[in-house]
Short mmCIF file of C-alpha atoms in Angstrom, two decimals:
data_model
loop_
_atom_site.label_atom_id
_atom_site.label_comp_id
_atom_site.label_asym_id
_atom_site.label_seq_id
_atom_site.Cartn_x
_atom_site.Cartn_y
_atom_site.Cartn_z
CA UNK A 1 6.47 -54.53 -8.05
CA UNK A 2 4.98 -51.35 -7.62
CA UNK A 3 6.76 -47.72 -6.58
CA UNK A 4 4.64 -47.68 -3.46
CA UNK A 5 6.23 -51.47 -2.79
CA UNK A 6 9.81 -50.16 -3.47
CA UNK A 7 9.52 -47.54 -1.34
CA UNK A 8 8.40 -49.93 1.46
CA UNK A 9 11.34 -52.09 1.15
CA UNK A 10 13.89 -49.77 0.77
CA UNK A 11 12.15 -48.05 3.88
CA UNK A 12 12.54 -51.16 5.64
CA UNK A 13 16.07 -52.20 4.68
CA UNK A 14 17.32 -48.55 5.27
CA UNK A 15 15.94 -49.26 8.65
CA UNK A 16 17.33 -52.77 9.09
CA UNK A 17 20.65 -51.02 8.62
CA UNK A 18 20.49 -48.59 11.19
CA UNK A 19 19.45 -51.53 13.62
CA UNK A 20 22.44 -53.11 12.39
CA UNK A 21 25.23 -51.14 13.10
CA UNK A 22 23.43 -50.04 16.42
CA UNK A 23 23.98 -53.52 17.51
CA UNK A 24 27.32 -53.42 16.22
CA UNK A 25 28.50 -50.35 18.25
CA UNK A 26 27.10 -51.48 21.50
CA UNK A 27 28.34 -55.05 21.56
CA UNK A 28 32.39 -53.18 20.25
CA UNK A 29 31.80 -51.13 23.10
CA UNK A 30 30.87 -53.37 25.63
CA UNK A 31 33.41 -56.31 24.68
CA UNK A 32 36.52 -53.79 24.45
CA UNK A 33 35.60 -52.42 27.91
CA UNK A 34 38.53 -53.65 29.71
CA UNK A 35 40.77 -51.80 27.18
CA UNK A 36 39.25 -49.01 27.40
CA UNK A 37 39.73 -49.19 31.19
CA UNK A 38 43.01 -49.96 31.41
CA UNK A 39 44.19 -47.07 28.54
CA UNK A 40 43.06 -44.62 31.30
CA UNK A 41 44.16 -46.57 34.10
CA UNK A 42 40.87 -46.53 35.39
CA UNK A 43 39.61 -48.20 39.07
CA UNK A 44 36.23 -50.12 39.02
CA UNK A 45 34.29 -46.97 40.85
CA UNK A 46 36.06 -44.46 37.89
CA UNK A 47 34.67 -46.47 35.64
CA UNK A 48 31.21 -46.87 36.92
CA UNK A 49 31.16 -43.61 36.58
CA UNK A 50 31.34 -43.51 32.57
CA UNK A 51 29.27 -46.53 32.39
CA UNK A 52 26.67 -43.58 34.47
CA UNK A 53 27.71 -41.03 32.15
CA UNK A 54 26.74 -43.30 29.10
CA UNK A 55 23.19 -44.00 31.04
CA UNK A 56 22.70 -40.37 31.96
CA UNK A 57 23.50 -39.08 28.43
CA UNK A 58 21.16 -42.21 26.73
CA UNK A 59 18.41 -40.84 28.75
CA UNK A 60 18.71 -36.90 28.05
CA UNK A 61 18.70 -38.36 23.88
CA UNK A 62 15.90 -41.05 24.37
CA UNK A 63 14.19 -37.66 26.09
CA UNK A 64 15.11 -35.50 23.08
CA UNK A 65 14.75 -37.94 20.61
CA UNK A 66 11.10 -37.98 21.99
CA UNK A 67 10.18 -34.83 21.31
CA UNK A 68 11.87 -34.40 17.92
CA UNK A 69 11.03 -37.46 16.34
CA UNK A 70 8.09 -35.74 14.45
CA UNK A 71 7.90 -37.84 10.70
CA UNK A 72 9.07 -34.68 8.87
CA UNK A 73 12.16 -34.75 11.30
CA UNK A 74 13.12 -38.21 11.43
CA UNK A 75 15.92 -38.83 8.51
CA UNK A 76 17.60 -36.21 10.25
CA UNK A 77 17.68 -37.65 13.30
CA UNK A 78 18.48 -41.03 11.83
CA UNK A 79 21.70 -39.66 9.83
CA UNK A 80 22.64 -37.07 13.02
CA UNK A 81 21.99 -39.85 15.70
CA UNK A 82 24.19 -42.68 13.55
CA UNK A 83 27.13 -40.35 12.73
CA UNK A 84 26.97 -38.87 16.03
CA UNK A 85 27.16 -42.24 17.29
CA UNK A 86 29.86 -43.41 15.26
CA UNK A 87 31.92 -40.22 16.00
CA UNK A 88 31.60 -40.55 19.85
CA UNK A 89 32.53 -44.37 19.70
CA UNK A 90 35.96 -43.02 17.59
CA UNK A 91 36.31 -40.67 20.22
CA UNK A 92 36.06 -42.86 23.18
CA UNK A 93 38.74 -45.13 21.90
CA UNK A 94 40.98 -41.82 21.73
CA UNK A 95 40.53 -40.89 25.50
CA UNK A 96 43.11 -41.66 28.34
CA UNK A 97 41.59 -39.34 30.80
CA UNK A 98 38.52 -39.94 33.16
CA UNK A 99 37.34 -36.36 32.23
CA UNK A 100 37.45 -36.74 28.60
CA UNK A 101 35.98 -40.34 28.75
CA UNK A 102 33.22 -38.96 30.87
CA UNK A 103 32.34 -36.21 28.52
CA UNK A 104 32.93 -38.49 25.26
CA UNK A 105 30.27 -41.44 26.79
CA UNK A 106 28.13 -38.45 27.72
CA UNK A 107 27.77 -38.00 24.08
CA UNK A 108 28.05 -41.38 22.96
CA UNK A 109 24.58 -42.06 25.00
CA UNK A 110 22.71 -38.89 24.05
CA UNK A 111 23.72 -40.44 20.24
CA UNK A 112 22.07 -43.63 21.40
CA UNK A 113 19.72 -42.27 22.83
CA UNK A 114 18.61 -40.50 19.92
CA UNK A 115 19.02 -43.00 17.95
CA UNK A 116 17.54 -45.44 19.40
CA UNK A 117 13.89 -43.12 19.58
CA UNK A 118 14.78 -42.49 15.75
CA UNK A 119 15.36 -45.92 14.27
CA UNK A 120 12.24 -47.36 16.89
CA UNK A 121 9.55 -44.55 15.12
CA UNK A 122 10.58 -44.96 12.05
CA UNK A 123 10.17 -48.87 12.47
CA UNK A 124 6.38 -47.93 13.61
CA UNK A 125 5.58 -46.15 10.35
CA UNK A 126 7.03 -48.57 8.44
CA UNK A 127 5.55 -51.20 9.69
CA UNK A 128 1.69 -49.70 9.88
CA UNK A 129 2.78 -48.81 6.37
CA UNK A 130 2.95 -52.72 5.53
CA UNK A 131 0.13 -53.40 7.24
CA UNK A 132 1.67 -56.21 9.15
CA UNK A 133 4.02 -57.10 11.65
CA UNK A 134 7.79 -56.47 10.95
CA UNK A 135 9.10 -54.49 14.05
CA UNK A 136 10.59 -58.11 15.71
CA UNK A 137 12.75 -58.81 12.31
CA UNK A 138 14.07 -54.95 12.98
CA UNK A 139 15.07 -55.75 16.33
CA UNK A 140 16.07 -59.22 15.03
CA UNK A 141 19.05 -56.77 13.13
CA UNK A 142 20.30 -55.21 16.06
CA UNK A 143 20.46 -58.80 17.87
CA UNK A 144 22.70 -59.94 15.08
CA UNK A 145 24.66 -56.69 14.86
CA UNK A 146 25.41 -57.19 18.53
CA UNK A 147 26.55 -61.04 18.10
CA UNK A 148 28.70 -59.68 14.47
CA UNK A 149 30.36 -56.72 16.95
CA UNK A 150 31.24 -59.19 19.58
CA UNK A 151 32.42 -61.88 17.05
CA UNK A 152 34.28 -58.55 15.54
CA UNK A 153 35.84 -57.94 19.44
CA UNK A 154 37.19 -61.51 20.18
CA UNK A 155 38.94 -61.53 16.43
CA UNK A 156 40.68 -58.31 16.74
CA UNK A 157 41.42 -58.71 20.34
CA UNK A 158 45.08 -58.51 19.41
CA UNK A 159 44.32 -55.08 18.09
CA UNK A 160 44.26 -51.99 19.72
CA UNK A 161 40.96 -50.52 20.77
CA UNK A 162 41.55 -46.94 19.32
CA UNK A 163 42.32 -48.21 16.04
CA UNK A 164 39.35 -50.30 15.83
CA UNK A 165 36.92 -47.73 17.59
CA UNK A 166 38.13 -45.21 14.62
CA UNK A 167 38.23 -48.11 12.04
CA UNK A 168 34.39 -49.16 12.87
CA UNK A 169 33.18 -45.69 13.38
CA UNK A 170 34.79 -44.38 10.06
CA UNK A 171 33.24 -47.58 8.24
CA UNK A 172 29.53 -46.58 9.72
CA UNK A 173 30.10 -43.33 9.25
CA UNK A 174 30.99 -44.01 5.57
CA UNK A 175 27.70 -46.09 5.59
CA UNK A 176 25.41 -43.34 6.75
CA UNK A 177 26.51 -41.06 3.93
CA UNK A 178 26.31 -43.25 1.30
CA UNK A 179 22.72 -44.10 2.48
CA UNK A 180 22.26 -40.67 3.51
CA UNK A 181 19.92 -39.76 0.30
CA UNK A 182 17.74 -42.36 0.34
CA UNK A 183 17.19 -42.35 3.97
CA UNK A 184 15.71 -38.65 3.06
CA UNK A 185 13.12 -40.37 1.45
CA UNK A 186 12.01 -41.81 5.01
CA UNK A 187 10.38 -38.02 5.82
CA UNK A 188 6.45 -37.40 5.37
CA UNK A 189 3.93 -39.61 6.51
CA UNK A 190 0.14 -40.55 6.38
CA UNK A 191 -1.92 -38.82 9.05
CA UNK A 192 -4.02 -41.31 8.80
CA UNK A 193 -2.05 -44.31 10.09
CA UNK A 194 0.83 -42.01 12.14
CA UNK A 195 -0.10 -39.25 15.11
CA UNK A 196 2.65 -37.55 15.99
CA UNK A 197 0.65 -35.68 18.41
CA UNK A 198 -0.63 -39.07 19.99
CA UNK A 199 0.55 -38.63 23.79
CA UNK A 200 -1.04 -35.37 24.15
CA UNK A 201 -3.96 -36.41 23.26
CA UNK A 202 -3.53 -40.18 24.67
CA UNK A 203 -6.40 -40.56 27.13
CA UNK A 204 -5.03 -44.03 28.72
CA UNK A 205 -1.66 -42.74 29.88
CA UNK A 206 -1.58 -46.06 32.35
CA UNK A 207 -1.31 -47.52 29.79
CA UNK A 208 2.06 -46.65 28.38
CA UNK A 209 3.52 -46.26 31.96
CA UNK A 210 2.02 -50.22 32.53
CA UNK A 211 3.82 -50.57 28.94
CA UNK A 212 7.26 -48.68 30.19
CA UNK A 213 7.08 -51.35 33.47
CA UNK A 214 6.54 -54.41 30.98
CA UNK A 215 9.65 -53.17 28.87
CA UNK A 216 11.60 -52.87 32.52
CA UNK A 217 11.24 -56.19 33.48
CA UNK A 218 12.05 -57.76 29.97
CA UNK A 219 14.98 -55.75 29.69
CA UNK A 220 16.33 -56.56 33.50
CA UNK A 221 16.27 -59.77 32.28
CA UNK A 222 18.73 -58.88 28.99
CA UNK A 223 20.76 -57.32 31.67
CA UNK A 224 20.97 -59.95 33.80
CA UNK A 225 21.79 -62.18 31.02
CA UNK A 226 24.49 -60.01 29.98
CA UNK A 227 26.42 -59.70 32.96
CA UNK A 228 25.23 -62.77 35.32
CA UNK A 229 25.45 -65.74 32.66
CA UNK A 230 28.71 -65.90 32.37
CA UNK A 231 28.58 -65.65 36.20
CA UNK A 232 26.41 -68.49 37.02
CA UNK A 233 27.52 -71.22 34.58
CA UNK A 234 31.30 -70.58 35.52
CA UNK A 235 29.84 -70.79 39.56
CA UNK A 236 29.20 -74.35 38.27
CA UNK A 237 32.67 -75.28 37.88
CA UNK A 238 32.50 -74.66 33.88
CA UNK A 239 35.41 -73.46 32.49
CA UNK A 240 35.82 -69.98 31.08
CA UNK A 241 35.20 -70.86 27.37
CA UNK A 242 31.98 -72.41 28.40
CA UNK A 243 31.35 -70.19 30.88
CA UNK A 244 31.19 -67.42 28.16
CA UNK A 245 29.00 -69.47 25.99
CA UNK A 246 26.07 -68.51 27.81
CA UNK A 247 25.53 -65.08 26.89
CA UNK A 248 25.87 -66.18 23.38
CA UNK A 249 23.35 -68.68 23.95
CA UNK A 250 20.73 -66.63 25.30
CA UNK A 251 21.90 -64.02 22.18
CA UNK A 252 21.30 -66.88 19.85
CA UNK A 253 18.16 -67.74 21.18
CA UNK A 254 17.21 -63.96 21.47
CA UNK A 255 17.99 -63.69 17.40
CA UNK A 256 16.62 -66.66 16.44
CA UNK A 257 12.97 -65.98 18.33
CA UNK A 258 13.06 -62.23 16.52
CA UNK A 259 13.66 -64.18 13.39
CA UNK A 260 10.41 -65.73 14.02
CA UNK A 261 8.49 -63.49 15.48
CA UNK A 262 6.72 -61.49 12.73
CA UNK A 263 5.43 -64.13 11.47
CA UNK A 264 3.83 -65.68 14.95
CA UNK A 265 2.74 -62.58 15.95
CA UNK A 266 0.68 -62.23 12.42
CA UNK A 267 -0.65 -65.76 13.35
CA UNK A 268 -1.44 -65.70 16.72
CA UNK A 269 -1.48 -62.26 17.55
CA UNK A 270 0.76 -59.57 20.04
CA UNK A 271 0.10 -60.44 23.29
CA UNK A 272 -0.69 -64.50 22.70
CA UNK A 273 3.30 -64.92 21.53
CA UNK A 274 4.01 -62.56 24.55
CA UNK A 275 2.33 -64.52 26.76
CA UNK A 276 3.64 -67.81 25.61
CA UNK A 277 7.15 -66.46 24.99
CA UNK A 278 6.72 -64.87 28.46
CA UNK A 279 5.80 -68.34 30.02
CA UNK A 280 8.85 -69.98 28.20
CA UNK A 281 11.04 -68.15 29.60
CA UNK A 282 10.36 -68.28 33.08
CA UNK A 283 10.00 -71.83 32.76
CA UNK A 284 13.74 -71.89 30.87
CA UNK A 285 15.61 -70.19 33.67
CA UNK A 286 14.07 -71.00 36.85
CA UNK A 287 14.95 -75.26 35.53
CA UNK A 288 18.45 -74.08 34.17
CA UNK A 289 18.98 -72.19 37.59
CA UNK A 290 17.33 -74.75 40.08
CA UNK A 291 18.97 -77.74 38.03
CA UNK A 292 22.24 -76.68 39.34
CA UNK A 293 24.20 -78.06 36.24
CA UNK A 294 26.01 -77.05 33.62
CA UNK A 295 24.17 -78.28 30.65
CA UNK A 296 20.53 -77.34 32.17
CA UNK A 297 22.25 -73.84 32.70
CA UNK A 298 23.25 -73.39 28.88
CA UNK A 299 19.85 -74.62 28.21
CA UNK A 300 18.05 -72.44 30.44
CA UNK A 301 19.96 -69.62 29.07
CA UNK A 302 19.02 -69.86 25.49
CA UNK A 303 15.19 -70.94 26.20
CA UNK A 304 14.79 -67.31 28.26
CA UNK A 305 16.25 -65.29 25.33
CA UNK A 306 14.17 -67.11 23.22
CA UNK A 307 11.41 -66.90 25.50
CA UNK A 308 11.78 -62.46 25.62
CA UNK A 309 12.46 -61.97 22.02
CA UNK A 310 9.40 -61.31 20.97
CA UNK A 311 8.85 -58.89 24.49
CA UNK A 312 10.38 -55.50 23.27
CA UNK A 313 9.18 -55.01 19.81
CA UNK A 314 6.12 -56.00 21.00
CA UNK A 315 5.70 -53.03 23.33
CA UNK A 316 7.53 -50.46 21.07
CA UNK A 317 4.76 -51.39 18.67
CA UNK A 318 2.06 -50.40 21.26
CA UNK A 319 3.57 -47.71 22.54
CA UNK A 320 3.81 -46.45 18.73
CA UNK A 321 0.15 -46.01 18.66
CA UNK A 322 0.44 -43.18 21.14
CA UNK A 323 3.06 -41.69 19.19
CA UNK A 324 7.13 -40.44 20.00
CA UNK A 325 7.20 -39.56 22.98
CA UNK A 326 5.26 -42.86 23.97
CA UNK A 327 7.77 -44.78 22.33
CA UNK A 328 10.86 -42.36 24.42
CA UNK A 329 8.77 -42.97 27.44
CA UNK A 330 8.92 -46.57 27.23
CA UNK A 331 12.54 -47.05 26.30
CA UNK A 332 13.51 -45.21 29.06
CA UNK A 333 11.30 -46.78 31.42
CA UNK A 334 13.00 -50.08 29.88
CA UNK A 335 16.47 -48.59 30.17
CA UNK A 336 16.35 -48.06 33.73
CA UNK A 337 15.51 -51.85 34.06
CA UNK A 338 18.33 -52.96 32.21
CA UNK A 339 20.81 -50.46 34.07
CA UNK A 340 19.34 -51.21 37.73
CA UNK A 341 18.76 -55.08 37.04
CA UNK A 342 22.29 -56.15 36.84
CA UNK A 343 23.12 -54.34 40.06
CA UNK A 344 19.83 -55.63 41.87
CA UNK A 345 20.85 -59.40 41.33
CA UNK A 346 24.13 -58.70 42.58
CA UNK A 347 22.55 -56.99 45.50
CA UNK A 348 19.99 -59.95 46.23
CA UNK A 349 23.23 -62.74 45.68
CA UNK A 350 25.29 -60.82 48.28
CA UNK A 351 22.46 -62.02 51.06
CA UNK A 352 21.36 -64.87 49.43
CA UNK A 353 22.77 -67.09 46.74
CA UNK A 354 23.12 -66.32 43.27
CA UNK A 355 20.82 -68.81 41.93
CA UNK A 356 18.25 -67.76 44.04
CA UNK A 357 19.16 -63.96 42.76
CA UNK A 358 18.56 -65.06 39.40
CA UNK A 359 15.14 -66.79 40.18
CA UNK A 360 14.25 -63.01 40.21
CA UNK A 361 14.05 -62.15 36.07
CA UNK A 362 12.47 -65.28 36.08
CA UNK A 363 9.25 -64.18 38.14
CA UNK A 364 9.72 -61.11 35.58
CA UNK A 365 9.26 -62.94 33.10
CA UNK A 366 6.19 -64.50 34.73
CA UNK A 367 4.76 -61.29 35.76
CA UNK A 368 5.04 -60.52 32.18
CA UNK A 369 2.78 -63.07 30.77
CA UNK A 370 0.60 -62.14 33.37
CA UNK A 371 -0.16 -58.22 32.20
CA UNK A 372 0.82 -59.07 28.73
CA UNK A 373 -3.24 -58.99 27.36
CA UNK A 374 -3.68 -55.92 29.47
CA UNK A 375 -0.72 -54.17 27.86
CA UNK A 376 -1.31 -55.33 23.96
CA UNK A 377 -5.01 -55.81 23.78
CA UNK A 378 -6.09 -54.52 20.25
CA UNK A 379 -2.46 -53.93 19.05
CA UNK A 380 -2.19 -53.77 15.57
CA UNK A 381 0.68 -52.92 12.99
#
């Protein structure tokens, strides 16, 4: 193997890593939720409000993140951004006061936020670097992080949410150091095959905004998945444990299709496995939805994960092309999907039904293999 080779790998598992325990965080955060909520007595509008903290802060760092992320710059940001996060999730486990929660998930999403940017550019590089697709096993990571953190969640359940906030966040933060030289080795990069200065120069910005919509209406779906599975299988007279099996479904499914997805996407190309993914998945939910049963449900579930997998690393890899703040421009753009998605099927159930709310990511996810050429013509890694 040669040192050029090494480097690459170690690039990419360094990378792989921060994916990882990204994954990890968010899933401990969002499964421990209700602890968190009753350690500061919290009512459901207090803590929408540091759920909108969280989104307001991940925003300002995907913004940041955007504009620092230059290559010389990004091993900082990916050792700040980790620790940073790791340190705020400690700190949220610590707080028993709206104010202090507030300000600590402030921080918590400018650290994901940054982060996220961080770990997303340096997956471009590395990637045109190989010379062929490897953002969807990156992603693939942070799927599995997120199913490890929630596995984590439901084993320590018995234990309290402080101590395993500071327990995890010491651990990462532990992780980052130790990892902390070599990720210094992530800095410099080829002007030939990385712009930094791509947006401003980017004559087609349509293109990334038609790129920021795409990753919108993926990610709605994600949210809806999140926080409407559960929902609509237990509507069906499942019980809870069953019930709850359908967000790990559509996780499975999700991890399993990113698993793949390198590898179709050298084959067939970008926007044919976005297409056909995008087709699946519309296809998946609107039977398990309109079936009105419990197994068709499940199924439906796990075919649209499966279906989007391939969605968001597609598009981060496009939006690389036009450098940073491209790539900041389209996670936020894909943010605000998954934030406003949950709340807009809940919104549509409340006048209709709740399967017909949920028909809703599926015409996404149609509209989705529609633009997909559009959006990924003459992609490349």
């Amino acid at each position: 193997m040669s040192r050029t080779d090494a480097s690459l790998r170690r690039g990419r598992a360094l990378l792989t890593g921060y994916f990882l325990g990204l994954g990890v965080v968010m899933a401990l955060w969002g499964a421990r939720m209700p602890a968190v909520q009753n350690a500061a007595h919290l009512t459901t509008g207090s803590l929408s409000l540091v759920l909108l903290a969280a989104a307001v802060g991940m925003v300002a760092g995907l913004q940041a993140g955007g504009r620092l992320a230059r290559p010389e710059r990004l091993p900082a940001l990916l050792i700040g951004g980790a620790v940073a996060l790791a340190a705020a999730l400690a700190l949220l486990g610590q707080c028993r006061t709206l104010a202090s929660l507030l300000a600590a998930a402030l921080a918590f999403g400018a650290a994901h936020g940054v982060l996220d940017v961080a770990a997303n550019t340096g997956a471009v590089r590395c990637q045109t670097a190989y010379g062929k697709p490897i953002m969807s096993s990156l992603h693939a990571a942070y799927s599995i992080g997120a199913l490890g953190g929630a596995a984590l969640a439901a084993a320590t359940a018995g234990t309290a949410h402080s101590a395993l906030f500071l327990a995890v966040g010491a651990a990462l933060t532990a992780s980052v150091l130790v990892a902390g030289p070599r990720t210094l080795t992530l800095s410099g990069a080829d002007p030939e095959t990385f712009d930094p200065q791509g947006t401003d120069r980017d004559r087609a910005p349509g293109r990334v905004w038609l790129l920021g919509v795409l990753a919108a209406a993926s990610l709605m779906g994600e949210g809806a998945a999140a926080d409407w599975a559960a929902v609509h299988v237990h509507a069906l007279h499942a019980n809870t444990a069953v019930a709850a099996s359908a967000f790990a479904l559509y996780s499975t499914g999700m991890a399993i299709g990113r698993l793949t997805g390198d590898r179709l996407t050298t084959r067939f190309g970008a926007p044919a496995v976005v297409r056909v993914g995008a087709v699946l998945a519309a296809a998946g939910l609107a039977t398990g939805v309109l079936a009105d049963i419990v197994p068709a449900a499940l199924a439906g579930w796990a075919v649209f994960g499966l279906g989007l997998s391939g969605t968001v690393p597609s598009l981060i890899t496009a939006a690389g092309s036009h450098g940073p703040r491209a790539v900041a421009t389209v996670s936020v753009t894909g943010y605000l999907g998954l934030l406003a998605g949950p709340a807009l099927i809940g919104a549509l159930a409340s006048i209709t039904t709740l399967p017909t709310a949920l028909l809703l990511p599926a015409l996404l996810a149609a509209a989705l293999a529609t633009f997909a050429r559009r959006a990924l013509e003459n992609t490349a890694p």
